C-alpha atoms as a printed R data frame, in Angstrom:
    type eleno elety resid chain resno      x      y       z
1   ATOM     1    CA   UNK     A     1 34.760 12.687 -35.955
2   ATOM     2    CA   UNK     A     2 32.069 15.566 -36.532
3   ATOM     3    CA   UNK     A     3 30.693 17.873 -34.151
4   ATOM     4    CA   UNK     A     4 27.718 19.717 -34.737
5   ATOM     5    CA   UNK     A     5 28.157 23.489 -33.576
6   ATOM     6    CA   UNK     A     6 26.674 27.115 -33.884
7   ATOM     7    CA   UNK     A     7 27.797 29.992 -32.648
8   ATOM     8    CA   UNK     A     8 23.947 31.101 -32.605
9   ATOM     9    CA   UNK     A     9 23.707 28.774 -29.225
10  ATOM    10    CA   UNK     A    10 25.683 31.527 -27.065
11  ATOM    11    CA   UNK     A    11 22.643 33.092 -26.235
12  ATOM    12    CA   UNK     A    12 21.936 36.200 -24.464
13  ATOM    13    CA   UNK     A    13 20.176 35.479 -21.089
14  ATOM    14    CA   UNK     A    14 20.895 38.511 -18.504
15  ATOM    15    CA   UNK     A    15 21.389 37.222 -15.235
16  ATOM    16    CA   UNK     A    16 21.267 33.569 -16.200
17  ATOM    17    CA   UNK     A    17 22.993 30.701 -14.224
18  ATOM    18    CA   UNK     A    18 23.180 29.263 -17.647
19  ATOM    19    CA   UNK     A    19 26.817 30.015 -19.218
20  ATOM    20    CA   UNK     A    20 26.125 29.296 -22.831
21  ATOM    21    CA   UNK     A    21 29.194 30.907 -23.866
22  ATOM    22    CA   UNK     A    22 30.446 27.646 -22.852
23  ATOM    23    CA   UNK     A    23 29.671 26.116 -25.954
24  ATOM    24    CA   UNK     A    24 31.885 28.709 -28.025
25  ATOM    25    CA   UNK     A    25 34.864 27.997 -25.795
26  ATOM    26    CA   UNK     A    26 34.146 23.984 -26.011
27  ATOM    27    CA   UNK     A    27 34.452 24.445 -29.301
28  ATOM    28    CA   UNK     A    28 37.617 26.667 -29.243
29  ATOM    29    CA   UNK     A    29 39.138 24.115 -27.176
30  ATOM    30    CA   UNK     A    30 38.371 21.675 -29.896
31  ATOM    31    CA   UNK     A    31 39.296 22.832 -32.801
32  ATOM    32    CA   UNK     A    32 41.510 20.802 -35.222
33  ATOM    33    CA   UNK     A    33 40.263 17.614 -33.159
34  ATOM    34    CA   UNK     A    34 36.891 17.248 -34.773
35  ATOM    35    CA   UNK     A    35 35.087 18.598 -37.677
36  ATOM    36    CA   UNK     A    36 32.988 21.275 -36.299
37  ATOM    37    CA   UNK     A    37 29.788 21.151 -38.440
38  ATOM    38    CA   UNK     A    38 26.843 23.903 -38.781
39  ATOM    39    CA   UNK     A    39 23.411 22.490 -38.029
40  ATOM    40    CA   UNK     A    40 20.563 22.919 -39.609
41  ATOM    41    CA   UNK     A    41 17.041 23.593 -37.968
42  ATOM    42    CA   UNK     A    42 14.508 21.562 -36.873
43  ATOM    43    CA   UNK     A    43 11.320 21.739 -39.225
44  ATOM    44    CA   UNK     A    44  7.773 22.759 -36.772
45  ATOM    45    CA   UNK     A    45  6.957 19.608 -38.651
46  ATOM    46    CA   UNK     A    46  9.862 17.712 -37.149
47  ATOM    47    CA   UNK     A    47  8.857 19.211 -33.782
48  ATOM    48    CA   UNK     A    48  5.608 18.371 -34.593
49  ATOM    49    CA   UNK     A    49  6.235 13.963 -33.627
50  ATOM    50    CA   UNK     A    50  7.252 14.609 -30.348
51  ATOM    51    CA   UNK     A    51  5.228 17.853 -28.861
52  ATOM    52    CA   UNK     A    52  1.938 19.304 -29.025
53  ATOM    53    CA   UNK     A    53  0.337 21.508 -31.587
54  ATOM    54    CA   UNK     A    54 -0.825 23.687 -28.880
55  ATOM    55    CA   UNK     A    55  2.292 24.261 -27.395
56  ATOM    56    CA   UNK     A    56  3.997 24.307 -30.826
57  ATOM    57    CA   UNK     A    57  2.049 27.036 -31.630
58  ATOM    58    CA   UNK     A    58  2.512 29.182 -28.675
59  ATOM    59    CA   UNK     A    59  6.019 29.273 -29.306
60  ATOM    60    CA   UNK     A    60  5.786 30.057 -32.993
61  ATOM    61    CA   UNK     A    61  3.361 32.781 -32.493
62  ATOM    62    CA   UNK     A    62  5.135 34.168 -29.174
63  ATOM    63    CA   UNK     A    63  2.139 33.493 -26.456
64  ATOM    64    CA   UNK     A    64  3.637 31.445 -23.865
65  ATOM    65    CA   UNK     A    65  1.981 32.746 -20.471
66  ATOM    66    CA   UNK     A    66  3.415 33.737 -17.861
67  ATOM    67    CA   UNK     A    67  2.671 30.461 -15.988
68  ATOM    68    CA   UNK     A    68  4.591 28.614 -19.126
69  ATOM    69    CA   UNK     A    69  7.751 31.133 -18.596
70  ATOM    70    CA   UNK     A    70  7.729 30.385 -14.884
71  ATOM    71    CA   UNK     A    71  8.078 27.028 -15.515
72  ATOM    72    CA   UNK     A    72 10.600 27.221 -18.295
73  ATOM    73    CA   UNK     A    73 13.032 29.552 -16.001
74  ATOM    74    CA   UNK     A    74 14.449 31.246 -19.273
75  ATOM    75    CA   UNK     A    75 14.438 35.293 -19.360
76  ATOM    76    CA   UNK     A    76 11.641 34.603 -22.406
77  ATOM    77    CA   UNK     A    77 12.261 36.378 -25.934
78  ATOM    78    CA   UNK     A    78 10.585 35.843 -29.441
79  ATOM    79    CA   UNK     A    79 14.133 35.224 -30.917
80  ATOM    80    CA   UNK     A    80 14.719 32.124 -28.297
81  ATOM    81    CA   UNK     A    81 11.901 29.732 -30.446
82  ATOM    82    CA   UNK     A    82 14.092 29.540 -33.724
83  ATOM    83    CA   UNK     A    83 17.754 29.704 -31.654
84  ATOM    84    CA   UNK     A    84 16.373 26.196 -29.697
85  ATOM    85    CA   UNK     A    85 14.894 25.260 -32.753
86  ATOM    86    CA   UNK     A    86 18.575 25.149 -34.382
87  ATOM    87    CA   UNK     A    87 19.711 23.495 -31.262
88  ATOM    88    CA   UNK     A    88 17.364 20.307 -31.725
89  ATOM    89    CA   UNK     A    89 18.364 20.286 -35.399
90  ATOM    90    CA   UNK     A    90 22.082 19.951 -34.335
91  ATOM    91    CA   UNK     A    91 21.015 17.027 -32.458
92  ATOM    92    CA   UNK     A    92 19.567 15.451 -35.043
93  ATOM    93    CA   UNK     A    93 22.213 16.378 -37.286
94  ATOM    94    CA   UNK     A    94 24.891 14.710 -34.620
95  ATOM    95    CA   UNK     A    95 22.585 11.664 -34.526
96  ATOM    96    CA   UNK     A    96 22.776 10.911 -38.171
97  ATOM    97    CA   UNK     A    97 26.299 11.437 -38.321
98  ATOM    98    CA   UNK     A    98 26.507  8.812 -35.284
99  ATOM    99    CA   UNK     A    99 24.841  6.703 -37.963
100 ATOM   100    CA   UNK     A   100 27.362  7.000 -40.435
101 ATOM   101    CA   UNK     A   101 30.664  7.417 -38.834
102 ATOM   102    CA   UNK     A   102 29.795  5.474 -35.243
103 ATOM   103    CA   UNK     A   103 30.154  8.413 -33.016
104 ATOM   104    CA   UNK     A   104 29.306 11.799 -33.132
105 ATOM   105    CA   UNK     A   105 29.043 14.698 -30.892
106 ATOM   106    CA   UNK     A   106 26.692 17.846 -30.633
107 ATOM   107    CA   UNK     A   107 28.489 20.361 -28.574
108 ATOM   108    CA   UNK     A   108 24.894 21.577 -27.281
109 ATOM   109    CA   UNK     A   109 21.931 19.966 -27.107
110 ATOM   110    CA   UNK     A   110 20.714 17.749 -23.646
111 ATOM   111    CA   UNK     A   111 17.095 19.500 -23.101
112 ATOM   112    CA   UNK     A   112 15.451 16.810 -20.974
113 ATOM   113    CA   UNK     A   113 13.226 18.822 -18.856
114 ATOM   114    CA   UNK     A   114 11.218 19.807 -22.082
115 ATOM   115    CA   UNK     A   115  7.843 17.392 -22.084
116 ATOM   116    CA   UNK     A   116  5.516 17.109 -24.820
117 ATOM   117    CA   UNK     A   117  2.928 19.988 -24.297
118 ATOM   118    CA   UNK     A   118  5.339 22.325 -22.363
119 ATOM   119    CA   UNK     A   119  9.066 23.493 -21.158
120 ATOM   120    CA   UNK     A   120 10.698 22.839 -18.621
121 ATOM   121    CA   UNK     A   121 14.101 23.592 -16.281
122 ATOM   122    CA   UNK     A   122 15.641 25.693 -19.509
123 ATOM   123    CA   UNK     A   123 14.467 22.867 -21.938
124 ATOM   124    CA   UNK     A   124 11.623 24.400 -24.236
125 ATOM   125    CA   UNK     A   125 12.227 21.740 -26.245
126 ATOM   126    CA   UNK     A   126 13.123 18.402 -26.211
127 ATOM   127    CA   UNK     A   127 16.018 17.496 -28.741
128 ATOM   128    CA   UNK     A   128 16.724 14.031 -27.337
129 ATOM   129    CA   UNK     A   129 13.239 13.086 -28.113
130 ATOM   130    CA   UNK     A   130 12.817 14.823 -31.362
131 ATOM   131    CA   UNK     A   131 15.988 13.097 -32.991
132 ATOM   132    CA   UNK     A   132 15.037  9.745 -31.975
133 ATOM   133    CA   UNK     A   133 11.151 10.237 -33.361
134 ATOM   134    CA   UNK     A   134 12.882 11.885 -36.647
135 ATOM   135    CA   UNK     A   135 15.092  9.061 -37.357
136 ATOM   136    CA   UNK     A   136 12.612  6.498 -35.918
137 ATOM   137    CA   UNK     A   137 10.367  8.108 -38.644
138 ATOM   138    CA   UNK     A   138 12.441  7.954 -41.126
139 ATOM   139    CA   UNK     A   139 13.175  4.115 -40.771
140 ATOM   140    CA   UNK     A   140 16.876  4.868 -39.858
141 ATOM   141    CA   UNK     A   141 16.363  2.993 -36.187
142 ATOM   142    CA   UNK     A   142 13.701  0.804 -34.642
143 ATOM   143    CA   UNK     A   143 15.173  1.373 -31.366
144 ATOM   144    CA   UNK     A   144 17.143  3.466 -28.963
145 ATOM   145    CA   UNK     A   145 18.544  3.920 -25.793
146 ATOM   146    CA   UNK     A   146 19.241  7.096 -23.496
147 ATOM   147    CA   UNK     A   147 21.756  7.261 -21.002
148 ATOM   148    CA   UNK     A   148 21.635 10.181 -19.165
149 ATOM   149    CA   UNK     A   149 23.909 11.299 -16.620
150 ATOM   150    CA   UNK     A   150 22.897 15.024 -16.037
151 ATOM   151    CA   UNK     A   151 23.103 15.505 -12.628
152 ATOM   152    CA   UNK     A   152 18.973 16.884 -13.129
153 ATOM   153    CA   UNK     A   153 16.601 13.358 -13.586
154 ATOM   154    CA   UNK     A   154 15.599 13.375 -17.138
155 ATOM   155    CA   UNK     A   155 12.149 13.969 -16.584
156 ATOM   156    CA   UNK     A   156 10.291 15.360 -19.716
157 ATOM   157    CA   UNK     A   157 12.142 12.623 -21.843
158 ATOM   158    CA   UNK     A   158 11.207  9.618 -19.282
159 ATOM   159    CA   UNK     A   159  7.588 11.358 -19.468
160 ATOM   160    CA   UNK     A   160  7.709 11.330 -23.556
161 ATOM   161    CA   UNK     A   161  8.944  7.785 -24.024
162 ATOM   162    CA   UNK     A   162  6.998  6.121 -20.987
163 ATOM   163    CA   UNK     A   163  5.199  3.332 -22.304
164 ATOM   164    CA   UNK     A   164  6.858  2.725 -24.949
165 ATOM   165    CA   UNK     A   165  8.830 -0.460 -25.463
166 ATOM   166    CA   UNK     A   166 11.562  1.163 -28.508
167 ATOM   167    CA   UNK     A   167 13.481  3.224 -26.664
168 ATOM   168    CA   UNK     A   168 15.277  2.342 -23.664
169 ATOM   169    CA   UNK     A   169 15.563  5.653 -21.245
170 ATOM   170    CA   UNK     A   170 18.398  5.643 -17.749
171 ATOM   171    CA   UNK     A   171 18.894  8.426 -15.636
172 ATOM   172    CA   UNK     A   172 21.287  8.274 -13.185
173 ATOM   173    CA   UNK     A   173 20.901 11.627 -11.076
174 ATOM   174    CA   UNK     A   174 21.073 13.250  -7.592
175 ATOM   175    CA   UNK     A   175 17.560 12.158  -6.013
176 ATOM   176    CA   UNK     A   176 17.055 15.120  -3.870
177 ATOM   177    CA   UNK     A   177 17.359 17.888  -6.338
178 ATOM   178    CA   UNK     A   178 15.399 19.494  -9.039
179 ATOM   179    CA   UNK     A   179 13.198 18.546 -10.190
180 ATOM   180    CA   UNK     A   180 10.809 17.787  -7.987
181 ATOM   181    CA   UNK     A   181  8.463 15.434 -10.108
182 ATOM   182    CA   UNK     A   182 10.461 12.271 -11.161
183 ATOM   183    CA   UNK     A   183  8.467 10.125 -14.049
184 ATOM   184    CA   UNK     A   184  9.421  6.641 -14.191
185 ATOM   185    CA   UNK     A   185 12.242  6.401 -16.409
186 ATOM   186    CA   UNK     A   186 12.452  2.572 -17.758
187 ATOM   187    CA   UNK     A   187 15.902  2.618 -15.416
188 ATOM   188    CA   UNK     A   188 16.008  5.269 -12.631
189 ATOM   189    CA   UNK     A   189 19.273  5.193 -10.107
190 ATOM   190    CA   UNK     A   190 18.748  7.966  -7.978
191 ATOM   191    CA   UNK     A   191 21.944  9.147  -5.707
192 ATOM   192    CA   UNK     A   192 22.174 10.500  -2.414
193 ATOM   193    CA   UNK     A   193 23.881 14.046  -1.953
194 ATOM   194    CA   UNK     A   194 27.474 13.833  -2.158
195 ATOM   195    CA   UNK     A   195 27.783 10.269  -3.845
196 ATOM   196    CA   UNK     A   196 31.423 10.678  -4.796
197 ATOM   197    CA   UNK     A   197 33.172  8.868  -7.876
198 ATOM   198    CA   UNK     A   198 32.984  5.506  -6.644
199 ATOM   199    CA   UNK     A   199 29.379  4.869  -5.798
200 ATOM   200    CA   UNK     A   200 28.553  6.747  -8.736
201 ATOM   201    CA   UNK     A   201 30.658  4.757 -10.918
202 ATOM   202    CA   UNK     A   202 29.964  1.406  -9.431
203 ATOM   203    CA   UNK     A   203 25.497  2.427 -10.158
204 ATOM   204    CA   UNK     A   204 26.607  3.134 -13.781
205 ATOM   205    CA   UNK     A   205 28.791  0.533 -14.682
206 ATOM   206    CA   UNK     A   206 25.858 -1.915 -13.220
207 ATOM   207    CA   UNK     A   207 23.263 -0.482 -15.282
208 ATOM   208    CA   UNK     A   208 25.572  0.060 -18.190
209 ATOM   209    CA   UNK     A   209 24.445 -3.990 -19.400
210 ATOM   210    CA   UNK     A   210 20.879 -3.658 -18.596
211 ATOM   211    CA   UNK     A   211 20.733 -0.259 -21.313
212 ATOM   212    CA   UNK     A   212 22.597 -2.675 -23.785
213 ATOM   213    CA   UNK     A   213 20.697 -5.222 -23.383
214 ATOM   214    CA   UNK     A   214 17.970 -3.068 -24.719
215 ATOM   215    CA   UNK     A   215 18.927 -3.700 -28.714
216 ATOM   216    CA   UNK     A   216 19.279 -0.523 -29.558
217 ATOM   217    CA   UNK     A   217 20.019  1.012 -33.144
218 ATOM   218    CA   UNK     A   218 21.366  4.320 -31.279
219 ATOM   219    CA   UNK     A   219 22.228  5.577 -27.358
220 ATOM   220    CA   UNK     A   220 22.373  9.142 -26.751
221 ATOM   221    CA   UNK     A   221 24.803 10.010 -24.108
222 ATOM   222    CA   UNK     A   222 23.206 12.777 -22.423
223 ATOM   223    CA   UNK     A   223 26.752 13.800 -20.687
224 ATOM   224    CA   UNK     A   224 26.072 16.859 -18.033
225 ATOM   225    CA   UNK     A   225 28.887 17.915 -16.294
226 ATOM   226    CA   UNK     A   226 26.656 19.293 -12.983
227 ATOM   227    CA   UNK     A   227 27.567 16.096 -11.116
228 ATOM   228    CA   UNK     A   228 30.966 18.013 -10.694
229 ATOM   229    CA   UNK     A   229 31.949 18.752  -7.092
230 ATOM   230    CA   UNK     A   230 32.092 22.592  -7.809
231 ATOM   231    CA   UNK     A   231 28.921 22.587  -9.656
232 ATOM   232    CA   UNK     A   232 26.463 25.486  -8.351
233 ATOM   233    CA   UNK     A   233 23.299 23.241  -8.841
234 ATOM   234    CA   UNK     A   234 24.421 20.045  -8.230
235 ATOM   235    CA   UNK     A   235 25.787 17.776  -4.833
236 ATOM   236    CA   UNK     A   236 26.648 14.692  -6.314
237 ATOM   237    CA   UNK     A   237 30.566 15.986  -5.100
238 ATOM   238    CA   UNK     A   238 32.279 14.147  -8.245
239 ATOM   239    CA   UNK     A   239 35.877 14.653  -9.762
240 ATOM   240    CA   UNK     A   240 36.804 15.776 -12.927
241 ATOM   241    CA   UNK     A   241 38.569 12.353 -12.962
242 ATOM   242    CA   UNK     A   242 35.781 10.535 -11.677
243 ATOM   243    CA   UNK     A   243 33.810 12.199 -14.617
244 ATOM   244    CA   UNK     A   244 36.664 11.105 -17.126
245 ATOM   245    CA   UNK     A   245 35.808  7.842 -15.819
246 ATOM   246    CA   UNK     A   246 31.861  7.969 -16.412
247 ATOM   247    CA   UNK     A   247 32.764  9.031 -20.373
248 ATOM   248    CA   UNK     A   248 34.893  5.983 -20.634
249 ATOM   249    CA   UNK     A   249 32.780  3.900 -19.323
250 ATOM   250    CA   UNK     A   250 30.009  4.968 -21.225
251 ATOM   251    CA   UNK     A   251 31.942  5.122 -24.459
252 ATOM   252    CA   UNK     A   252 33.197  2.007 -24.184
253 ATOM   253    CA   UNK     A   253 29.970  0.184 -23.080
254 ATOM   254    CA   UNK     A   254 28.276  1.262 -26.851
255 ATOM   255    CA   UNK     A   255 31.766  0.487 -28.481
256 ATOM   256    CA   UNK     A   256 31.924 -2.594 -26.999
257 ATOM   257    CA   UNK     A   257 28.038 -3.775 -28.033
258 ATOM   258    CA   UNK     A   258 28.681 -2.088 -31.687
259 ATOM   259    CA   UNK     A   259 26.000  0.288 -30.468
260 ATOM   260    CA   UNK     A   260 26.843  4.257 -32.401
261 ATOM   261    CA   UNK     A   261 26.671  6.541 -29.815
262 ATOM   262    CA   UNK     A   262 25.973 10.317 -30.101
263 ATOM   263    CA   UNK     A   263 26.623 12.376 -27.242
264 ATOM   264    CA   UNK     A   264 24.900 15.820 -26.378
265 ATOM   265    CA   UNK     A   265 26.246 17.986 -23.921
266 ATOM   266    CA   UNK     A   266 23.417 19.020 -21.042
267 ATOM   267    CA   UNK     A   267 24.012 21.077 -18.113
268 ATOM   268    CA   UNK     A   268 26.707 22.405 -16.687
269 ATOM   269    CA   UNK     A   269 27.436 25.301 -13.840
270 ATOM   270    CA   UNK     A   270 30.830 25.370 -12.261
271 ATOM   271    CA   UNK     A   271 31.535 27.986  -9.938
272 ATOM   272    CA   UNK     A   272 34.197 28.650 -12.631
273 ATOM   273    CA   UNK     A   273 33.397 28.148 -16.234
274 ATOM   274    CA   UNK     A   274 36.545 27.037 -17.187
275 ATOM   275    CA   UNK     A   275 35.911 24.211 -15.549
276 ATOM   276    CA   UNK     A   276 32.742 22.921 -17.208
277 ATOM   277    CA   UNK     A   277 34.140 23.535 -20.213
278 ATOM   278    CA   UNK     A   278 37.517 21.353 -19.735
279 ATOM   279    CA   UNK     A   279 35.241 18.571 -17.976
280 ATOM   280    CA   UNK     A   280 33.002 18.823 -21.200
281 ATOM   281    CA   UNK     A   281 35.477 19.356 -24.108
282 ATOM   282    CA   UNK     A   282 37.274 16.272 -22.512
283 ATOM   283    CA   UNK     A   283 33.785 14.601 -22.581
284 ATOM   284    CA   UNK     A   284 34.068 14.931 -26.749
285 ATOM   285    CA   UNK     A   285 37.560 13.706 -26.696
286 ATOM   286    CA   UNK     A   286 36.474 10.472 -25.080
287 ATOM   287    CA   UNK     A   287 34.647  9.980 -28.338
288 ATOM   288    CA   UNK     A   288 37.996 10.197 -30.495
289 ATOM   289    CA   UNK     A   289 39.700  7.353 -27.838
C-alpha cells in the first residue's frame, strides 16, 4: 500500500501544542510496511476550486492580518504557505492512489478547520476539500464521502460542502470543545465529555450505513487520534483499543461497500508523543488488514 510522506511536514512552530515531528516518527515506525511516497504540491490553481482568490492571495503574497493569524493559531511565517501547500498535494496524491490500489494513506494531511476564504484551528488550508474538488474536476469521482473522527467537529469542510448533494460529510466529535461554531455537517453526532469506547463506538457503527448509503466514488477517513484519553485537547476519554476499534470499523465499512478509502491523519496531542504516534501508525496498519 502507498503512503504519501515528506519530511518537509515536521515543521518548526516554537512553542506549539502541535508535535509535527510526529509525522517523521509515524513514518519511521512504518517503514518496510508501506511504500512511503514523496508528494507533490498543490498548484494555487488547484487551491484555487475550493478557496477564495482573496485569501489565496494573501497567503501567496504574505499579508494575512493579524486578525487572520489569530484565528489560524499558527506562529505565522512566509515559508508555512508552500510547506501546507505540499501537505494538500500529498492528500491528493494519497487520494488518487486510493483510486488505483483501493486504499491509501497520507501520513499528514486532516486540515478541517480551514474554510473557503480563511484558516482556521492550524488548518490554513483545507486538503480534504481540495482533493475531492481536484478529482471531482478531473472526472475521477462524482461523489464522496467524509468520515471524520477528529475529536475537533469538522467545521470549515461541513461549511465548504454544505449544500451540496455530491459529497457526503460525518463528524463524529466531542460537542463541547473547540470549536465553538459548528456548521451543519450533512451527519453531525456530537459526544458528551468523557464518552468512552463504547458509546463512541456504538454512534459510529450506526452512522457507518447512513455515509455508505451515500454512493460514494471515495471516503476520506479523517482519523485524529485526540479522542485518546491522554489527549491534551480532547475529553472524549477513549482507549488506544477502543481507537483500534474505530479504524476497523471504519475500514471495514468502505471494504465491505467496495468504497476506496484514503485516510489522512488529523490531530493528535498526547501528553506523550509516543503515544499519538503508536495510536496513529496503527491507524495506517488497519489499512494493510
Amino acid at each position: 500500500m502507498r503512503a504519501v510522506y515528506s519530511p518537509r511536514y515536521e515543521l518548526s512552530l516554537p512553542g506549539h501544542v502541535w508535535p509535527t515531528a510526529k509525522y517523521r516518527l509515524i513514518a519511521e515506525r512504518l517503514a518496510g510496511a508501506v511504500d512511503l511516497v514523496d508528494p507533490s504540491p498543490a498548484s494555487w490553481d488547484e487551491l484555487a476550486l475550493v478557496h477564495t482568490p482573496e485569501y489565496l492571495d494573501k497567503l501567496r503574497s504574505n499579508r494575512l492580518t493579524f486578525g487572520d493569524i489569530v484565528t489560524l493559531e499558527l506562529p505565522w511565517t512566509p515559508e508555512l504557505a508552500d510547506a501546507f501547500r505540499l501537505m494538500v498535494g500529498g492528500t491528493c496524491d494519497a487520494a488518487r492512489a486510493a483510486l488505483e490500489d483501493g486504499r491509501a494513506a497520507h501520513i499528514g494531511g486532516g486540515l478541517h478547520h480551514a474554510y473557503a476564504g480563511h484558516g482556521e484551528g492550524f488548518c490554513p488550508l483545507n486538503d480534504i476539500a481540495v482533493a475531492i474538488r481536484v478529482l471531482q474536476n478531473g472526472r475521477r469521482i462524482g461523489r464522496a464521502a467524509v468520515v471524520d473522527c477528529d475529536v475537533h467537529h469538522g467545521n470549515g469542510t461541513a461549511a465548504i460542502f454544505a449544500g451540496d448533494p455530491t459529497v457526503f460529510t460525518f463528524s463524529i466529535h466531542q460537542q463541547h470543545n473547540y470549536p465553538a461554531d459548528k456548521p451543519a455537517s450533512s451527519l453531525d453526532i456530537g459526544l458528551e465529555d468523557g464518552a468512552g469506547d463504547a458509546r463512541y463506538l456504538s454512534e459510529l457503527r450506526a452512522a457507518l450505513p447512513q455515509v455508505l448509503d451515500s454512493r460514494p466514488d471515495l471516503l476520506v477517513y479523517v482519523a485524529g487520534a485526540d479522542p485518546y484519553e491522554r489527549d491534551m485537547l480532547g475529553g472524549l476519554s477513549l482507549t488506544k483499543e477502543g481507537l483500534a476499534a474505530r479504524d476497523e470499523a471504519v475500514v471495514a465499512a468502505a471494504s465491505a461497500a467496495g468504497v476506496p478509502i484514503v485516510l489522512v491523519l488529523a490531530g493528535g496531542y498526547a501528553e506523550n508523543v509516543a503515544d499519538t504516534v503508536e495510536i496513529q501508525a496503527a491507524t495506517v496498519r488497519a489499512l494493510l488488514r
